[in-house]
XYZ file of N, CA and C in Angstrom:
396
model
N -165.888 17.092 52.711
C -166.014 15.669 52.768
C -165.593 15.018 51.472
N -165.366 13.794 51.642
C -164.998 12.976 50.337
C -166.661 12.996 49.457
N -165.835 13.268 47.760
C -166.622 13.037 46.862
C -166.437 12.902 45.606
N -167.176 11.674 45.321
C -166.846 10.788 44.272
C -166.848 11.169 42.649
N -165.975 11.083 41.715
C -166.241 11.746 40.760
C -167.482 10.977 40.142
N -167.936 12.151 38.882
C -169.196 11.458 38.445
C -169.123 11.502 36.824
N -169.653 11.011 36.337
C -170.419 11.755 34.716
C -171.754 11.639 34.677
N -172.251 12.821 34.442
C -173.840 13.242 34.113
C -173.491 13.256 32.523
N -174.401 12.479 31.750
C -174.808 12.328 30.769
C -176.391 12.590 31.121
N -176.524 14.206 29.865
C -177.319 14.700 30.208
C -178.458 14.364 28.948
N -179.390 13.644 28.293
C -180.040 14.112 26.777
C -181.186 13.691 26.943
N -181.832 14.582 25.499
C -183.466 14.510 25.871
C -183.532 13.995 24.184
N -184.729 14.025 24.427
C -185.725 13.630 22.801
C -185.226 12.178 22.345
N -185.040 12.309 21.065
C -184.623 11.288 20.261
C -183.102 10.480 20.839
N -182.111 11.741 21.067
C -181.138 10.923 21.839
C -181.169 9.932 22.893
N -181.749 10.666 24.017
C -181.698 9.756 25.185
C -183.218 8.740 25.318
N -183.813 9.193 23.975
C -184.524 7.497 24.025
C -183.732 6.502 23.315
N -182.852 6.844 22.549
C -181.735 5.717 22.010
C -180.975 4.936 22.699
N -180.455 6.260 24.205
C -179.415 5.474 25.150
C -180.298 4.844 25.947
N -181.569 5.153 26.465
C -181.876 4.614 27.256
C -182.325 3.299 26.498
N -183.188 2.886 25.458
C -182.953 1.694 24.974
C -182.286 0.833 24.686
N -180.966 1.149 24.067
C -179.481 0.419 24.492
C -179.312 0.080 25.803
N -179.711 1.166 26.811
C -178.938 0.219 28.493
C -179.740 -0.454 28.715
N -181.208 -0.299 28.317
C -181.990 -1.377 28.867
C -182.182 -2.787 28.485
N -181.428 -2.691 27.306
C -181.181 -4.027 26.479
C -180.670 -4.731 26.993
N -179.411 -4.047 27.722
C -178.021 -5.084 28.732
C -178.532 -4.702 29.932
N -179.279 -3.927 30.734
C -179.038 -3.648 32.340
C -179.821 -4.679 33.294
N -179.843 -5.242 34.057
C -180.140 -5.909 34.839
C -180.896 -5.343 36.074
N -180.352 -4.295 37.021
C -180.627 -3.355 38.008
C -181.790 -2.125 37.573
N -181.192 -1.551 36.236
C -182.187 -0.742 35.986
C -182.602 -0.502 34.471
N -183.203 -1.898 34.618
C -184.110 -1.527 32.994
C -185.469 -1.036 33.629
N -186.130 -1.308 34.651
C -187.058 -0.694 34.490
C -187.424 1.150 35.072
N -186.184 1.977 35.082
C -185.793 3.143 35.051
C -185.365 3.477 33.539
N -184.845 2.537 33.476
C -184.253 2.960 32.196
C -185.459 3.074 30.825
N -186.804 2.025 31.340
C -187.845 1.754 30.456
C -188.470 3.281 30.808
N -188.665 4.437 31.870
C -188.860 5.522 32.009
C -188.146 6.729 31.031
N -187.042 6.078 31.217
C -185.875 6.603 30.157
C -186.217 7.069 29.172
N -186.957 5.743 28.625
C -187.110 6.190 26.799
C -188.045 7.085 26.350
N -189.282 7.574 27.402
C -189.843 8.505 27.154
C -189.059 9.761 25.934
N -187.738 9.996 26.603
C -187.162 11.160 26.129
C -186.954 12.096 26.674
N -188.589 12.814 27.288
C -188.742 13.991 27.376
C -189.696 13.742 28.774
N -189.420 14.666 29.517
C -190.426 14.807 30.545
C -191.169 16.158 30.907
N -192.400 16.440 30.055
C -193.231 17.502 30.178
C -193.309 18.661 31.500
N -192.925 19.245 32.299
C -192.639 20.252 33.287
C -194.123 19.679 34.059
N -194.994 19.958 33.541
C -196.005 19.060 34.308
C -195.761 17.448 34.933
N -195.350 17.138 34.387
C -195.181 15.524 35.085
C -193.932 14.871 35.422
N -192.537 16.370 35.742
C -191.972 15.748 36.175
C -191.504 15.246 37.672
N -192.749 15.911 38.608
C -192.508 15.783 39.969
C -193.325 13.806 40.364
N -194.108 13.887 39.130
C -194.477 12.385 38.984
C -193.677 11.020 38.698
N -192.870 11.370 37.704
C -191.749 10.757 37.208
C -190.781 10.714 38.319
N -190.160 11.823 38.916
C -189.161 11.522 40.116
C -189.853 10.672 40.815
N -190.977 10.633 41.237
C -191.780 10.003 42.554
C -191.649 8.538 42.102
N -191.463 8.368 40.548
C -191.819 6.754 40.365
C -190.584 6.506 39.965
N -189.094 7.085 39.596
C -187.828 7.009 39.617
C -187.490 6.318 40.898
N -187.614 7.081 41.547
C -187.180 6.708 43.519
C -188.195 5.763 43.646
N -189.022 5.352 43.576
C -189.919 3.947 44.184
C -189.346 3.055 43.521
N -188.911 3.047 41.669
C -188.208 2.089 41.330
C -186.833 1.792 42.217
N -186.343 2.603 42.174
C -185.238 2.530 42.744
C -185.053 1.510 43.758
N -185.938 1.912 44.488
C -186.174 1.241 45.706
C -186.259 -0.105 45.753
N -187.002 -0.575 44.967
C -187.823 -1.738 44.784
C -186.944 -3.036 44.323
N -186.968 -4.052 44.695
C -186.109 -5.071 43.809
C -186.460 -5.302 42.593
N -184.907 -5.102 41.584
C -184.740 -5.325 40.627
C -185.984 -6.146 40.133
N -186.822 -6.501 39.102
C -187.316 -7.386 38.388
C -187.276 -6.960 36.281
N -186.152 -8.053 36.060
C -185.414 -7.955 34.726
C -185.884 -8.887 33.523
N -186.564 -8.737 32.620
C -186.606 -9.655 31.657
C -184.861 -10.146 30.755
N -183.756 -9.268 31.228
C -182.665 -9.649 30.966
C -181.520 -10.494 31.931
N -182.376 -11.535 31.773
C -181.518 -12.927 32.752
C -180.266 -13.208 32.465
N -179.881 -13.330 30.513
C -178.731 -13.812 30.447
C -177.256 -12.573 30.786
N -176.561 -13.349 31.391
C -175.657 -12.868 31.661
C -174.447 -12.972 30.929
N -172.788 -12.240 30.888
C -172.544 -11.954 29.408
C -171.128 -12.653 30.411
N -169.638 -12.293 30.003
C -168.931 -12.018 30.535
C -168.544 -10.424 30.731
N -168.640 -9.847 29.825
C -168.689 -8.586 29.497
C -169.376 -7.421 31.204
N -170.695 -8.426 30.676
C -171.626 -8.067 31.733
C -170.665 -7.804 33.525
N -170.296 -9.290 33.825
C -169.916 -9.909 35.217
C -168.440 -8.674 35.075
N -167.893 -8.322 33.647
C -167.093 -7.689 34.541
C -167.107 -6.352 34.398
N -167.920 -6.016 34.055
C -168.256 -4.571 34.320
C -169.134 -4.340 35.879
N -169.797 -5.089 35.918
C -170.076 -5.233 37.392
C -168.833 -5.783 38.583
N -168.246 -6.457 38.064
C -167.200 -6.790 38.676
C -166.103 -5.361 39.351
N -166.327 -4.471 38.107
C -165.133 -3.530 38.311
C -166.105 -2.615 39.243
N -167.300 -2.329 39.055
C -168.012 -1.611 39.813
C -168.376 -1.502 41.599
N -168.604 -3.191 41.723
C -168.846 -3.758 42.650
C -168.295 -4.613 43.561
N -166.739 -4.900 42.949
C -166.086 -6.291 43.025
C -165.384 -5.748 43.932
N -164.255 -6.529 44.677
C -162.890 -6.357 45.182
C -162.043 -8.009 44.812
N -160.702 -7.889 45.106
C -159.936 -9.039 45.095
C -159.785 -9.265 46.231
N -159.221 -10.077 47.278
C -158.965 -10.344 48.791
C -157.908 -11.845 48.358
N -156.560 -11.500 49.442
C -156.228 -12.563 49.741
C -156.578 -12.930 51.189
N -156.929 -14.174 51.522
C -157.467 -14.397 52.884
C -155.765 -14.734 53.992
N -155.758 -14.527 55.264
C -154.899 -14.524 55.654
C -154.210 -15.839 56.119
N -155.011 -16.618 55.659
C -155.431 -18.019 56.691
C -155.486 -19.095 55.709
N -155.343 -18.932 54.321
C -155.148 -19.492 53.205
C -154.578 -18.947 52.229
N -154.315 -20.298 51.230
C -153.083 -19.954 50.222
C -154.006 -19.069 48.588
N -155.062 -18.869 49.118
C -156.078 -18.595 47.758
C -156.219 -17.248 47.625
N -156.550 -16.777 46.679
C -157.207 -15.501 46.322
C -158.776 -15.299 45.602
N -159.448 -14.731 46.496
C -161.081 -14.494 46.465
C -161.481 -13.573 45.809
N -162.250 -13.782 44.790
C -163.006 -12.580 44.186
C -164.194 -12.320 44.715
N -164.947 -10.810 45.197
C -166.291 -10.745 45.856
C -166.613 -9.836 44.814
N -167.794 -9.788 45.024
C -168.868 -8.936 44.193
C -170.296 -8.515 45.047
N -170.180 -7.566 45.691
C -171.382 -7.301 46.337
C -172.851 -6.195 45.603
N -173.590 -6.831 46.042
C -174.996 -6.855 45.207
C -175.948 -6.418 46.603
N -177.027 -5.793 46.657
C -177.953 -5.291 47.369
C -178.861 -6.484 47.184
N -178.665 -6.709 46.089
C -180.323 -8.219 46.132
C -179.590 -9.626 46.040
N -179.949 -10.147 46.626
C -179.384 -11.856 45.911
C -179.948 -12.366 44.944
N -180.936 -12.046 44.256
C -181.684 -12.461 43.234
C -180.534 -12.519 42.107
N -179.431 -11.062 42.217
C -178.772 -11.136 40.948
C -177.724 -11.305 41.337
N -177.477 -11.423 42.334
C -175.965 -12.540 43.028
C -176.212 -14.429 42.663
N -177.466 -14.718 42.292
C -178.155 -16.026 42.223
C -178.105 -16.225 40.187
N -178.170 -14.686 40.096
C -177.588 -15.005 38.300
C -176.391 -15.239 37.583
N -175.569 -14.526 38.525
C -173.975 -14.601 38.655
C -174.027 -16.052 38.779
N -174.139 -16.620 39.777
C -173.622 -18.385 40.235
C -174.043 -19.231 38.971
N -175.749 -18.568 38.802
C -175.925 -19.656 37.651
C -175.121 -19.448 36.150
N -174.550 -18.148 36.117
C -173.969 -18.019 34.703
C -172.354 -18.810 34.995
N -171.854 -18.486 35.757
C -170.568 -19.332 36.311
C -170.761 -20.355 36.611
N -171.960 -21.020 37.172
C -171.557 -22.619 36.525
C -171.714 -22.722 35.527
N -173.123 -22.445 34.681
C -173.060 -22.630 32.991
C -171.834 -22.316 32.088
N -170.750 -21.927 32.513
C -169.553 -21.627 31.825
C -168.340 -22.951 32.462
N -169.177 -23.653 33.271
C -168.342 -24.704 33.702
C -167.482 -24.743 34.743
N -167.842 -23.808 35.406
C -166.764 -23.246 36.792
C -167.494 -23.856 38.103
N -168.633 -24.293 38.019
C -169.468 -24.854 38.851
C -168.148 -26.007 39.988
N -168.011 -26.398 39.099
C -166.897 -28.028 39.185
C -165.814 -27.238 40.445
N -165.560 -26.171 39.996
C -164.712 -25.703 41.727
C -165.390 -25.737 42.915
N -166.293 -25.623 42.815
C -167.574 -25.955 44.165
C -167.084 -24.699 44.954
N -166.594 -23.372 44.504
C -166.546 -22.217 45.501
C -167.328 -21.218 45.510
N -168.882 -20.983 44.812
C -169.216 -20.256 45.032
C -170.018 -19.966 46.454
N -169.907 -19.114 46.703
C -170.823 -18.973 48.420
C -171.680 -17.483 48.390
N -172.696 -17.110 48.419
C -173.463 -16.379 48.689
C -173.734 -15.644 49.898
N -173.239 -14.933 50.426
C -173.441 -14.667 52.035
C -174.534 -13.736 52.099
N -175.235 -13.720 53.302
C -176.429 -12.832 53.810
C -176.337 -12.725 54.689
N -176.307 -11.513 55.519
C -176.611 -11.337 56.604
C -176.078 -12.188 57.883
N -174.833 -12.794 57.557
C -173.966 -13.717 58.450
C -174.492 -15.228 57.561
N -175.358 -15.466 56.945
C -175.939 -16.920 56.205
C -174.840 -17.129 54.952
N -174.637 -18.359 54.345
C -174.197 -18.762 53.501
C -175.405 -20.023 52.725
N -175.435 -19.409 51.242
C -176.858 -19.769 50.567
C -175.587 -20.711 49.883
């Protein structure tokens, strides 16, 4: 079957409480995995605990004390998440960005108008056949 390449960045102790404090500085989706992160180290005893609360985060909607959004940010998510589309039926070209939550599809809009892009009046939010 098809499968996607990856990088495992693997570190413990002092290292990967460094990285994980750096991503959690910028991440939006998973600072609060990443706040698990900084532990470092996960004792052989408690790591069937830690997975259990990895995957519930996971699960759970995002909730980020890192609201502001960068450009940097939008396009690294952009490249992750994004596509380009020309529509067939118009002369325009659409940028999408799909997101599992709208909460942070709702941070996107507000950082793109605050940059003054508001004034095109094209952003649209879709759900589930809805337009927010």
């Amino acid at each position: 079957g098809f499968r996607q390449p990856v990088v495992s960045w693997e570190l413990a102790g002092t290292r990967a409480k460094e990285a994980a404090t750096l991503l959690a500085r910028h991440s939006y989706t998973k600072e609060a995995q990443l706040r698990v992160a900084m532990n470092g180290t996960v004792a052989k005893d408690n790591r069937s605990q830690v997975q259990h609360r990895l995957k519930d985060l996971k699960a759970a909607k995002p909730v980020s004390q890192n609201s502001s959004v960068t450009w940097a940010y939008l396009a690294g998510l952009f490249d992750a998440e994004g596509y380009v589309q020309v529509p067939p039926d118009r002369n325009s070209i659409c940028l999408h960005i799909k997101q599992k939550y709208d909460e942070i599809l709702h941070v996107l809009v507000s950082f793109l108008e605050d940059e003054g892009l508001n004034r095109l009046n094209s952003f649209k939010i879709y759900h589930v056949g809805n337009v927010f």
